[in-house]
Amino acid sequence: MTGHNAPETAPSLPEVLSRLVATLPATHLAAWSNVLRTVAAPDGRTESRLVAAHPGAGLGPHVGLLLSAWRATDPRLPGCALALALEAAGNRYEQDLATHHVEIAVSGPVSDAVSVRLTASVAIQVIRAASTTLLVTSYAAFGIQEIVSEIRAAADRGVSVDLVLETARASGGRLHGDGDGRTAFHDLRFHPDVHLWQWANDERHGPGGRRGSMHAKVIAADRNTALLGSANLTDNAYSDNLEIGAVIRDPSAVASVVDHFVNLMHSADGPLVRLPWQPVSY
């Protein structure tokens, strides 16, 4: 049969492993490898242990796909062998990434047209790559506890973190309501290496009385790697929305992005100013 009536062929185990390492964060893959080393068969108990190993939205279908491919290939294949294959595929994937200057990241539905990684996985990878500086900008920021934890870990290892956020209308920004990104990053408010910035209210005036929004979405590690895309720092943007971005591993291009924001922050008349942790009403 051909065309729309042709039945879909279930992906093979190697294909599933390749998809997993290209989709899931390294922390998920490591947790799954640890579980697989201790199991003997693709049964229901194995499925529940994999889901519980690193809880996260939307992991159930990935677990089901892995176990189905395992059963179809050879249910007698020991879990330790599958763990080794998963780790080997992951190492190969990371080596291949190092040779590419641009990588595509998506949220929401994926397609078979190109090999892509999920936005959350890529964002974590970029944050972990930072050794001296980390620039994070977003219009909206809600939830994203895993990202907040990664930023805290970066700051704890001595990385200087600059967060450039839009503020609520009550504080002179363009976000609706009274809440803004300060709530998402509230746990970092006392960290000496985490600095908040905003686009000053009196610097936003444009022609015809229009006012601009701080709408950039950037995560830049040092001056080497940056994730640019449409996704805000929100749980919806990282998991549910249809978003797309690109990771750039070109020091010249990334340095230009970072220098742009540094100039906006630190020049004498720069429009970006320090943002207090507590909202200020205008």
PDB file of C-alpha atoms in Angstrom:
ATOM      1  CA  MET A   1       0.000   0.000   0.000  1.00  0.00           C
ATOM      2  CA  THR A   2       1.151   3.525  -0.718  1.00  0.00           C
ATOM      3  CA  GLY A   3       0.100   7.079  -0.056  1.00  0.00           C
ATOM      4  CA  HIS A   4      -2.215   8.009   2.816  1.00  0.00           C
ATOM      5  CA  ASN A   5      -3.488   4.432   3.173  1.00  0.00           C
ATOM      6  CA  ALA A   6      -0.075   2.933   3.858  1.00  0.00           C
ATOM      7  CA  PRO A   7       0.306   1.709   7.447  1.00  0.00           C
ATOM      8  CA  GLU A   8       2.951   3.449   9.529  1.00  0.00           C
ATOM      9  CA  THR A   9       6.001   1.373  10.333  1.00  0.00           C
ATOM     10  CA  ALA A  10       6.908   1.325  13.986  1.00  0.00           C
ATOM     11  CA  PRO A  11      10.368   2.831  14.580  1.00  0.00           C
ATOM     12  CA  SER A  12      13.166   0.402  15.309  1.00  0.00           C
ATOM     13  CA  LEU A  13      15.022   0.395  18.613  1.00  0.00           C
ATOM     14  CA  PRO A  14      18.057   2.237  17.163  1.00  0.00           C
ATOM     15  CA  GLU A  15      15.714   4.867  15.724  1.00  0.00           C
ATOM     16  CA  VAL A  16      13.971   5.295  19.075  1.00  0.00           C
ATOM     17  CA  LEU A  17      17.275   5.652  20.928  1.00  0.00           C
ATOM     18  CA  SER A  18      18.399   8.276  18.412  1.00  0.00           C
ATOM     19  CA  ARG A  19      15.157  10.200  18.888  1.00  0.00           C
ATOM     20  CA  LEU A  20      15.454  10.087  22.664  1.00  0.00           C
ATOM     21  CA  VAL A  21      18.987  11.475  22.826  1.00  0.00           C
ATOM     22  CA  ALA A  22      18.005  14.227  20.358  1.00  0.00           C
ATOM     23  CA  THR A  23      14.903  15.150  22.359  1.00  0.00           C
ATOM     24  CA  LEU A  24      15.351  14.646  26.101  1.00  0.00           C
ATOM     25  CA  PRO A  25      17.649  16.563  28.458  1.00  0.00           C
ATOM     26  CA  ALA A  26      20.817  14.802  29.523  1.00  0.00           C
ATOM     27  CA  THR A  27      19.499  14.623  33.108  1.00  0.00           C
ATOM     28  CA  HIS A  28      16.518  12.549  31.953  1.00  0.00           C
ATOM     29  CA  LEU A  29      18.710  10.233  29.904  1.00  0.00           C
ATOM     30  CA  ALA A  30      21.100   9.687  32.822  1.00  0.00           C
ATOM     31  CA  ALA A  31      18.205   8.881  35.156  1.00  0.00           C
ATOM     32  CA  TRP A  32      16.782   6.409  32.655  1.00  0.00           C
ATOM     33  CA  SER A  33      20.160   4.722  32.189  1.00  0.00           C
ATOM     34  CA  ASN A  34      20.415   4.224  35.945  1.00  0.00           C
ATOM     35  CA  VAL A  35      17.008   2.544  35.988  1.00  0.00           C
ATOM     36  CA  LEU A  36      17.683   0.387  32.932  1.00  0.00           C
ATOM     37  CA  ARG A  37      20.839  -1.035  34.516  1.00  0.00           C
ATOM     38  CA  THR A  38      18.701  -2.567  37.262  1.00  0.00           C
ATOM     39  CA  VAL A  39      15.832  -4.058  35.219  1.00  0.00           C
ATOM     40  CA  ALA A  40      15.571  -7.211  33.178  1.00  0.00           C
ATOM     41  CA  ALA A  41      12.473  -6.811  31.005  1.00  0.00           C
ATOM     42  CA  PRO A  42      10.239  -4.177  29.339  1.00  0.00           C
ATOM     43  CA  ASP A  43       7.294  -4.759  31.683  1.00  0.00           C
ATOM     44  CA  GLY A  44       4.879  -2.492  33.532  1.00  0.00           C
ATOM     45  CA  ARG A  45       7.160  -2.104  36.543  1.00  0.00           C
ATOM     46  CA  THR A  46       9.969  -0.922  34.291  1.00  0.00           C
ATOM     47  CA  GLU A  47       7.611   1.604  32.717  1.00  0.00           C
ATOM     48  CA  SER A  48       6.551   3.070  36.069  1.00  0.00           C
ATOM     49  CA  ARG A  49      10.161   3.265  37.274  1.00  0.00           C
ATOM     50  CA  LEU A  50      11.256   5.129  34.141  1.00  0.00           C
ATOM     51  CA  VAL A  51       8.417   7.625  34.488  1.00  0.00           C
ATOM     52  CA  ALA A  52       9.262   8.183  38.157  1.00  0.00           C
ATOM     53  CA  ALA A  53      13.035   8.400  37.597  1.00  0.00           C
ATOM     54  CA  HIS A  54      12.885  12.013  36.419  1.00  0.00           C
ATOM     55  CA  PRO A  55       9.298  13.319  36.515  1.00  0.00           C
ATOM     56  CA  GLY A  56       8.354  15.708  33.742  1.00  0.00           C
ATOM     57  CA  ALA A  57       5.470  16.648  31.506  1.00  0.00           C
ATOM     58  CA  GLY A  58       4.967  14.512  28.415  1.00  0.00           C
ATOM     59  CA  LEU A  59       7.459  11.762  29.261  1.00  0.00           C
ATOM     60  CA  GLY A  60       4.903   8.931  29.141  1.00  0.00           C
ATOM     61  CA  PRO A  61       4.850   8.625  25.326  1.00  0.00           C
ATOM     62  CA  HIS A  62       8.664   8.533  25.223  1.00  0.00           C
ATOM     63  CA  VAL A  63       8.718   5.703  27.766  1.00  0.00           C
ATOM     64  CA  GLY A  64       6.020   3.817  25.863  1.00  0.00           C
ATOM     65  CA  LEU A  65       7.901   4.181  22.589  1.00  0.00           C
ATOM     66  CA  LEU A  66      11.117   2.888  24.141  1.00  0.00           C
ATOM     67  CA  LEU A  67       9.454  -0.152  25.715  1.00  0.00           C
ATOM     68  CA  SER A  68       7.515  -0.981  22.538  1.00  0.00           C
ATOM     69  CA  ALA A  69      10.681  -0.909  20.458  1.00  0.00           C
ATOM     70  CA  TRP A  70      12.483  -2.977  23.095  1.00  0.00           C
ATOM     71  CA  ARG A  71       9.766  -5.650  23.025  1.00  0.00           C
ATOM     72  CA  ALA A  72       9.658  -5.678  19.233  1.00  0.00           C
ATOM     73  CA  THR A  73      13.434  -6.012  18.902  1.00  0.00           C
ATOM     74  CA  ASP A  74      14.156  -8.560  21.628  1.00  0.00           C
ATOM     75  CA  PRO A  75      12.375  -8.593  25.017  1.00  0.00           C
ATOM     76  CA  ARG A  76      15.195 -10.805  26.346  1.00  0.00           C
ATOM     77  CA  LEU A  77      17.700  -7.995  25.785  1.00  0.00           C
ATOM     78  CA  PRO A  78      18.892  -7.026  29.295  1.00  0.00           C
ATOM     79  CA  GLY A  79      18.276  -3.523  30.540  1.00  0.00           C
ATOM     80  CA  CYS A  80      21.986  -2.952  31.137  1.00  0.00           C
ATOM     81  CA  ALA A  81      22.624  -3.442  27.409  1.00  0.00           C
ATOM     82  CA  LEU A  82      19.908  -0.917  26.587  1.00  0.00           C
ATOM     83  CA  ALA A  83      21.432   1.557  29.067  1.00  0.00           C
ATOM     84  CA  LEU A  84      24.826   1.169  27.396  1.00  0.00           C
ATOM     85  CA  ALA A  85      23.283   1.719  23.956  1.00  0.00           C
ATOM     86  CA  LEU A  86      21.450   4.835  25.197  1.00  0.00           C
ATOM     87  CA  GLU A  87      24.650   6.286  26.642  1.00  0.00           C
ATOM     88  CA  ALA A  88      26.618   5.515  23.473  1.00  0.00           C
ATOM     89  CA  ALA A  89      23.970   7.189  21.326  1.00  0.00           C
ATOM     90  CA  GLY A  90      24.026  10.210  23.633  1.00  0.00           C
ATOM     91  CA  ASN A  91      27.803  10.541  23.483  1.00  0.00           C
ATOM     92  CA  ARG A  92      27.778  10.280  19.705  1.00  0.00           C
ATOM     93  CA  TYR A  93      25.052  12.905  19.474  1.00  0.00           C
ATOM     94  CA  GLU A  94      26.977  15.366  21.660  1.00  0.00           C
ATOM     95  CA  GLN A  95      30.107  14.844  19.539  1.00  0.00           C
ATOM     96  CA  ASP A  96      28.114  15.559  16.384  1.00  0.00           C
ATOM     97  CA  LEU A  97      26.653  18.710  17.915  1.00  0.00           C
ATOM     98  CA  ALA A  98      30.130  20.058  18.569  1.00  0.00           C
ATOM     99  CA  THR A  99      30.790  20.129  14.818  1.00  0.00           C
ATOM    100  CA  HIS A 100      27.679  22.209  14.025  1.00  0.00           C
ATOM    101  CA  HIS A 101      27.449  25.993  14.343  1.00  0.00           C
ATOM    102  CA  VAL A 102      23.641  26.080  14.417  1.00  0.00           C
ATOM    103  CA  GLU A 103      21.141  23.680  16.004  1.00  0.00           C
ATOM    104  CA  ILE A 104      17.353  23.904  15.856  1.00  0.00           C
ATOM    105  CA  ALA A 105      15.214  23.691  19.006  1.00  0.00           C
ATOM    106  CA  VAL A 106      11.426  23.349  19.158  1.00  0.00           C
ATOM    107  CA  SER A 107       8.573  23.246  21.636  1.00  0.00           C
ATOM    108  CA  GLY A 108       5.235  21.581  21.001  1.00  0.00           C
ATOM    109  CA  PRO A 109       4.719  19.193  18.071  1.00  0.00           C
ATOM    110  CA  VAL A 110       7.735  17.706  16.337  1.00  0.00           C
ATOM    111  CA  SER A 111       8.054  16.389  12.803  1.00  0.00           C
ATOM    112  CA  ASP A 112      10.154  13.829  10.973  1.00  0.00           C
ATOM    113  CA  ALA A 113      11.417  16.474   8.554  1.00  0.00           C
ATOM    114  CA  VAL A 114      14.494  17.446  10.544  1.00  0.00           C
ATOM    115  CA  SER A 115      16.360  16.303  13.634  1.00  0.00           C
ATOM    116  CA  VAL A 116      15.578  18.740  16.437  1.00  0.00           C
ATOM    117  CA  ARG A 117      15.858  18.973  20.215  1.00  0.00           C
ATOM    118  CA  LEU A 118      13.296  20.277  22.681  1.00  0.00           C
ATOM    119  CA  THR A 119      13.688  23.861  23.860  1.00  0.00           C
ATOM    120  CA  ALA A 120      14.014  22.904  27.545  1.00  0.00           C
ATOM    121  CA  SER A 121      16.801  20.425  26.808  1.00  0.00           C
ATOM    122  CA  VAL A 122      18.739  22.967  24.749  1.00  0.00           C
ATOM    123  CA  ALA A 123      18.236  25.763  27.286  1.00  0.00           C
ATOM    124  CA  ILE A 124      19.677  23.577  30.049  1.00  0.00           C
ATOM    125  CA  GLN A 125      22.611  22.604  27.840  1.00  0.00           C
ATOM    126  CA  VAL A 126      23.437  26.254  27.098  1.00  0.00           C
ATOM    127  CA  ILE A 127      23.167  27.300  30.759  1.00  0.00           C
ATOM    128  CA  ARG A 128      25.484  24.485  31.804  1.00  0.00           C
ATOM    129  CA  ALA A 129      28.032  25.613  29.210  1.00  0.00           C
ATOM    130  CA  ALA A 130      28.526  28.949  30.997  1.00  0.00           C
ATOM    131  CA  SER A 131      31.796  29.296  32.898  1.00  0.00           C
ATOM    132  CA  THR A 132      32.069  33.071  33.465  1.00  0.00           C
ATOM    133  CA  THR A 133      28.910  34.907  32.331  1.00  0.00           C
ATOM    134  CA  LEU A 134      25.299  34.051  31.564  1.00  0.00           C
ATOM    135  CA  LEU A 135      22.839  36.411  29.871  1.00  0.00           C
ATOM    136  CA  VAL A 136      19.139  35.517  30.076  1.00  0.00           C
ATOM    137  CA  THR A 137      16.425  37.733  28.601  1.00  0.00           C
ATOM    138  CA  SER A 138      12.680  37.159  28.326  1.00  0.00           C
ATOM    139  CA  TYR A 139       9.388  38.990  27.965  1.00  0.00           C
ATOM    140  CA  ALA A 140       7.436  36.663  30.266  1.00  0.00           C
ATOM    141  CA  ALA A 141       8.758  34.290  32.941  1.00  0.00           C
ATOM    142  CA  PHE A 142       6.530  31.927  34.919  1.00  0.00           C
ATOM    143  CA  GLY A 143       7.254  28.570  36.550  1.00  0.00           C
ATOM    144  CA  ILE A 144      10.316  27.037  34.800  1.00  0.00           C
ATOM    145  CA  GLN A 145      11.680  25.633  38.071  1.00  0.00           C
ATOM    146  CA  GLU A 146      14.206  23.438  36.266  1.00  0.00           C
ATOM    147  CA  ILE A 147      15.627  26.491  34.473  1.00  0.00           C
ATOM    148  CA  VAL A 148      15.743  28.472  37.734  1.00  0.00           C
ATOM    149  CA  SER A 149      17.630  25.591  39.381  1.00  0.00           C
ATOM    150  CA  GLU A 150      20.144  25.491  36.507  1.00  0.00           C
ATOM    151  CA  ILE A 151      20.706  29.251  36.750  1.00  0.00           C
ATOM    152  CA  ARG A 152      21.256  28.933  40.496  1.00  0.00           C
ATOM    153  CA  ALA A 153      23.780  26.141  39.878  1.00  0.00           C
ATOM    154  CA  ALA A 154      25.599  28.374  37.382  1.00  0.00           C
ATOM    155  CA  ALA A 155      25.719  31.250  39.863  1.00  0.00           C
ATOM    156  CA  ASP A 156      26.896  28.884  42.621  1.00  0.00           C
ATOM    157  CA  ARG A 157      29.895  27.902  40.480  1.00  0.00           C
ATOM    158  CA  GLY A 158      30.866  31.563  40.079  1.00  0.00           C
ATOM    159  CA  VAL A 159      29.061  32.530  36.866  1.00  0.00           C
ATOM    160  CA  SER A 160      27.875  36.160  36.774  1.00  0.00           C
ATOM    161  CA  VAL A 161      24.201  36.052  35.732  1.00  0.00           C
ATOM    162  CA  ASP A 162      22.322  38.962  34.145  1.00  0.00           C
ATOM    163  CA  LEU A 163      18.542  38.556  33.883  1.00  0.00           C
ATOM    164  CA  VAL A 164      16.848  41.108  31.614  1.00  0.00           C
ATOM    165  CA  LEU A 165      13.076  40.933  32.152  1.00  0.00           C
ATOM    166  CA  GLU A 166       9.943  42.757  31.134  1.00  0.00           C
ATOM    167  CA  THR A 167       7.962  44.215  34.024  1.00  0.00           C
ATOM    168  CA  ALA A 168       4.243  44.437  34.717  1.00  0.00           C
ATOM    169  CA  ARG A 169       2.248  47.491  33.746  1.00  0.00           C
ATOM    170  CA  ALA A 170       2.059  48.406  37.426  1.00  0.00           C
ATOM    171  CA  SER A 171       5.857  48.787  37.347  1.00  0.00           C
ATOM    172  CA  GLY A 172       6.025  50.651  34.050  1.00  0.00           C
ATOM    173  CA  GLY A 173       6.345  47.628  31.751  1.00  0.00           C
ATOM    174  CA  ARG A 174       4.043  46.053  29.180  1.00  0.00           C
ATOM    175  CA  LEU A 175       3.018  42.775  30.844  1.00  0.00           C
ATOM    176  CA  HIS A 176      -0.650  42.556  31.739  1.00  0.00           C
ATOM    177  CA  GLY A 177      -1.502  42.138  35.411  1.00  0.00           C
ATOM    178  CA  ASP A 178       0.618  42.796  38.464  1.00  0.00           C
ATOM    179  CA  GLY A 179       3.026  39.855  38.216  1.00  0.00           C
ATOM    180  CA  ASP A 180       6.215  39.611  36.188  1.00  0.00           C
ATOM    181  CA  GLY A 181       9.425  37.584  35.943  1.00  0.00           C
ATOM    182  CA  ARG A 182      10.604  38.558  39.396  1.00  0.00           C
ATOM    183  CA  THR A 183       8.210  35.990  40.827  1.00  0.00           C
ATOM    184  CA  ALA A 184       9.751  33.129  38.808  1.00  0.00           C
ATOM    185  CA  PHE A 185      13.272  34.065  39.939  1.00  0.00           C
ATOM    186  CA  HIS A 186      12.345  35.031  43.505  1.00  0.00           C
ATOM    187  CA  ASP A 187      14.436  32.201  44.990  1.00  0.00           C
ATOM    188  CA  LEU A 188      17.556  33.840  43.500  1.00  0.00           C
ATOM    189  CA  ARG A 189      16.947  37.281  45.028  1.00  0.00           C
ATOM    190  CA  PHE A 190      19.731  37.005  47.616  1.00  0.00           C
ATOM    191  CA  HIS A 191      22.376  35.498  45.356  1.00  0.00           C
ATOM    192  CA  PRO A 192      25.242  37.997  44.908  1.00  0.00           C
ATOM    193  CA  ASP A 193      25.986  36.835  41.353  1.00  0.00           C
ATOM    194  CA  VAL A 194      22.438  37.194  39.989  1.00  0.00           C
ATOM    195  CA  HIS A 195      21.546  40.664  38.670  1.00  0.00           C
ATOM    196  CA  LEU A 196      18.141  41.871  37.477  1.00  0.00           C
ATOM    197  CA  TRP A 197      17.707  44.421  34.681  1.00  0.00           C
ATOM    198  CA  GLN A 198      14.769  46.191  33.048  1.00  0.00           C
ATOM    199  CA  TRP A 199      14.182  48.547  30.153  1.00  0.00           C
ATOM    200  CA  ALA A 200      13.697  51.878  31.921  1.00  0.00           C
ATOM    201  CA  ASN A 201      10.156  53.211  31.740  1.00  0.00           C
ATOM    202  CA  ASP A 202      11.246  56.672  30.550  1.00  0.00           C
ATOM    203  CA  GLU A 203      13.363  55.173  27.730  1.00  0.00           C
ATOM    204  CA  ARG A 204      10.510  53.371  25.944  1.00  0.00           C
ATOM    205  CA  HIS A 205       8.856  56.254  24.120  1.00  0.00           C
ATOM    206  CA  GLY A 206       8.646  55.920  20.342  1.00  0.00           C
ATOM    207  CA  PRO A 207       7.028  57.865  17.480  1.00  0.00           C
ATOM    208  CA  GLY A 208       3.366  58.707  17.890  1.00  0.00           C
ATOM    209  CA  GLY A 209       3.381  58.033  21.600  1.00  0.00           C
ATOM    210  CA  ARG A 210       3.949  54.305  21.183  1.00  0.00           C
ATOM    211  CA  ARG A 211       5.887  52.428  23.869  1.00  0.00           C
ATOM    212  CA  GLY A 212       8.170  49.476  23.268  1.00  0.00           C
ATOM    213  CA  SER A 213       8.288  46.078  24.988  1.00  0.00           C
ATOM    214  CA  MET A 214      11.326  44.164  26.234  1.00  0.00           C
ATOM    215  CA  HIS A 215      10.568  41.282  23.889  1.00  0.00           C
ATOM    216  CA  ALA A 216      13.973  39.634  23.293  1.00  0.00           C
ATOM    217  CA  LYS A 217      14.441  35.954  24.222  1.00  0.00           C
ATOM    218  CA  VAL A 218      18.105  35.047  24.631  1.00  0.00           C
ATOM    219  CA  ILE A 219      20.172  32.649  26.712  1.00  0.00           C
ATOM    220  CA  ALA A 220      23.881  33.270  26.101  1.00  0.00           C
ATOM    221  CA  ALA A 221      26.687  31.331  27.799  1.00  0.00           C
ATOM    222  CA  ASP A 222      29.895  33.343  28.032  1.00  0.00           C
ATOM    223  CA  ARG A 223      30.547  34.734  24.538  1.00  0.00           C
ATOM    224  CA  ASN A 224      30.445  31.363  22.796  1.00  0.00           C
ATOM    225  CA  THR A 225      26.965  29.816  22.707  1.00  0.00           C
ATOM    226  CA  ALA A 226      23.475  31.331  22.571  1.00  0.00           C
ATOM    227  CA  LEU A 227      19.889  30.128  22.272  1.00  0.00           C
ATOM    228  CA  LEU A 228      17.723  32.610  20.342  1.00  0.00           C
ATOM    229  CA  GLY A 229      14.070  31.942  19.677  1.00  0.00           C
ATOM    230  CA  SER A 230      10.407  32.690  20.143  1.00  0.00           C
ATOM    231  CA  ALA A 231       9.926  30.941  23.500  1.00  0.00           C
ATOM    232  CA  ASN A 232       9.474  32.964  26.666  1.00  0.00           C
ATOM    233  CA  LEU A 233      10.728  31.539  29.938  1.00  0.00           C
ATOM    234  CA  THR A 234       7.432  29.868  30.793  1.00  0.00           C
ATOM    235  CA  ASP A 235       6.280  26.302  31.300  1.00  0.00           C
ATOM    236  CA  ASN A 236       3.791  26.698  28.434  1.00  0.00           C
ATOM    237  CA  ALA A 237       6.426  27.983  26.025  1.00  0.00           C
ATOM    238  CA  TYR A 238       8.862  25.195  26.880  1.00  0.00           C
ATOM    239  CA  SER A 239       6.316  22.360  26.863  1.00  0.00           C
ATOM    240  CA  ASP A 240       2.982  23.188  25.222  1.00  0.00           C
ATOM    241  CA  ASN A 241       3.301  26.046  22.727  1.00  0.00           C
ATOM    242  CA  LEU A 242       4.559  25.663  19.181  1.00  0.00           C
ATOM    243  CA  GLU A 243       7.876  27.529  19.443  1.00  0.00           C
ATOM    244  CA  ILE A 244      11.120  27.447  17.513  1.00  0.00           C
ATOM    245  CA  GLY A 245      14.641  28.640  18.202  1.00  0.00           C
ATOM    246  CA  ALA A 246      18.237  28.212  17.165  1.00  0.00           C
ATOM    247  CA  VAL A 247      21.401  27.540  19.132  1.00  0.00           C
ATOM    248  CA  ILE A 248      24.350  29.458  17.719  1.00  0.00           C
ATOM    249  CA  ARG A 249      27.858  28.200  18.414  1.00  0.00           C
ATOM    250  CA  ASP A 250      29.732  30.987  16.708  1.00  0.00           C
ATOM    251  CA  PRO A 251      31.815  33.091  19.144  1.00  0.00           C
ATOM    252  CA  SER A 252      31.848  36.085  16.814  1.00  0.00           C
ATOM    253  CA  ALA A 253      28.061  36.175  16.427  1.00  0.00           C
ATOM    254  CA  VAL A 254      27.363  35.389  20.086  1.00  0.00           C
ATOM    255  CA  ALA A 255      29.832  38.047  21.244  1.00  0.00           C
ATOM    256  CA  SER A 256      27.909  40.606  19.186  1.00  0.00           C
ATOM    257  CA  VAL A 257      24.654  39.679  20.923  1.00  0.00           C
ATOM    258  CA  VAL A 258      26.249  39.803  24.375  1.00  0.00           C
ATOM    259  CA  ASP A 259      28.070  43.079  23.673  1.00  0.00           C
ATOM    260  CA  HIS A 260      24.821  44.651  22.533  1.00  0.00           C
ATOM    261  CA  PHE A 261      23.172  43.970  25.885  1.00  0.00           C
ATOM    262  CA  VAL A 262      26.287  44.850  27.882  1.00  0.00           C
ATOM    263  CA  ASN A 263      26.354  48.224  26.148  1.00  0.00           C
ATOM    264  CA  LEU A 264      22.662  48.776  26.874  1.00  0.00           C
ATOM    265  CA  MET A 265      23.313  47.966  30.540  1.00  0.00           C
ATOM    266  CA  HIS A 266      26.555  49.752  31.252  1.00  0.00           C
ATOM    267  CA  SER A 267      26.854  52.759  28.961  1.00  0.00           C
ATOM    268  CA  ALA A 268      26.305  56.132  30.645  1.00  0.00           C
ATOM    269  CA  ASP A 269      22.914  56.682  29.025  1.00  0.00           C
ATOM    270  CA  GLY A 270      22.003  53.015  28.515  1.00  0.00           C
ATOM    271  CA  PRO A 271      18.272  52.190  28.527  1.00  0.00           C
ATOM    272  CA  LEU A 272      18.670  49.057  30.677  1.00  0.00           C
ATOM    273  CA  VAL A 273      18.766  49.748  34.421  1.00  0.00           C
ATOM    274  CA  ARG A 274      18.862  47.582  37.511  1.00  0.00           C
ATOM    275  CA  LEU A 275      15.496  46.114  38.434  1.00  0.00           C
ATOM    276  CA  PRO A 276      14.553  45.942  42.129  1.00  0.00           C
ATOM    277  CA  TRP A 277      13.327  42.559  43.345  1.00  0.00           C
ATOM    278  CA  GLN A 278      10.241  44.191  44.814  1.00  0.00           C
ATOM    279  CA  PRO A 279       7.836  45.836  42.325  1.00  0.00           C
ATOM    280  CA  VAL A 280       7.681  49.615  42.357  1.00  0.00           C
ATOM    281  CA  SER A 281       4.400  51.268  41.389  1.00  0.00           C
ATOM    282  CA  TYR A 282       4.389  54.270  39.099  1.00  0.00           C
TER     283      TYR A 282
END
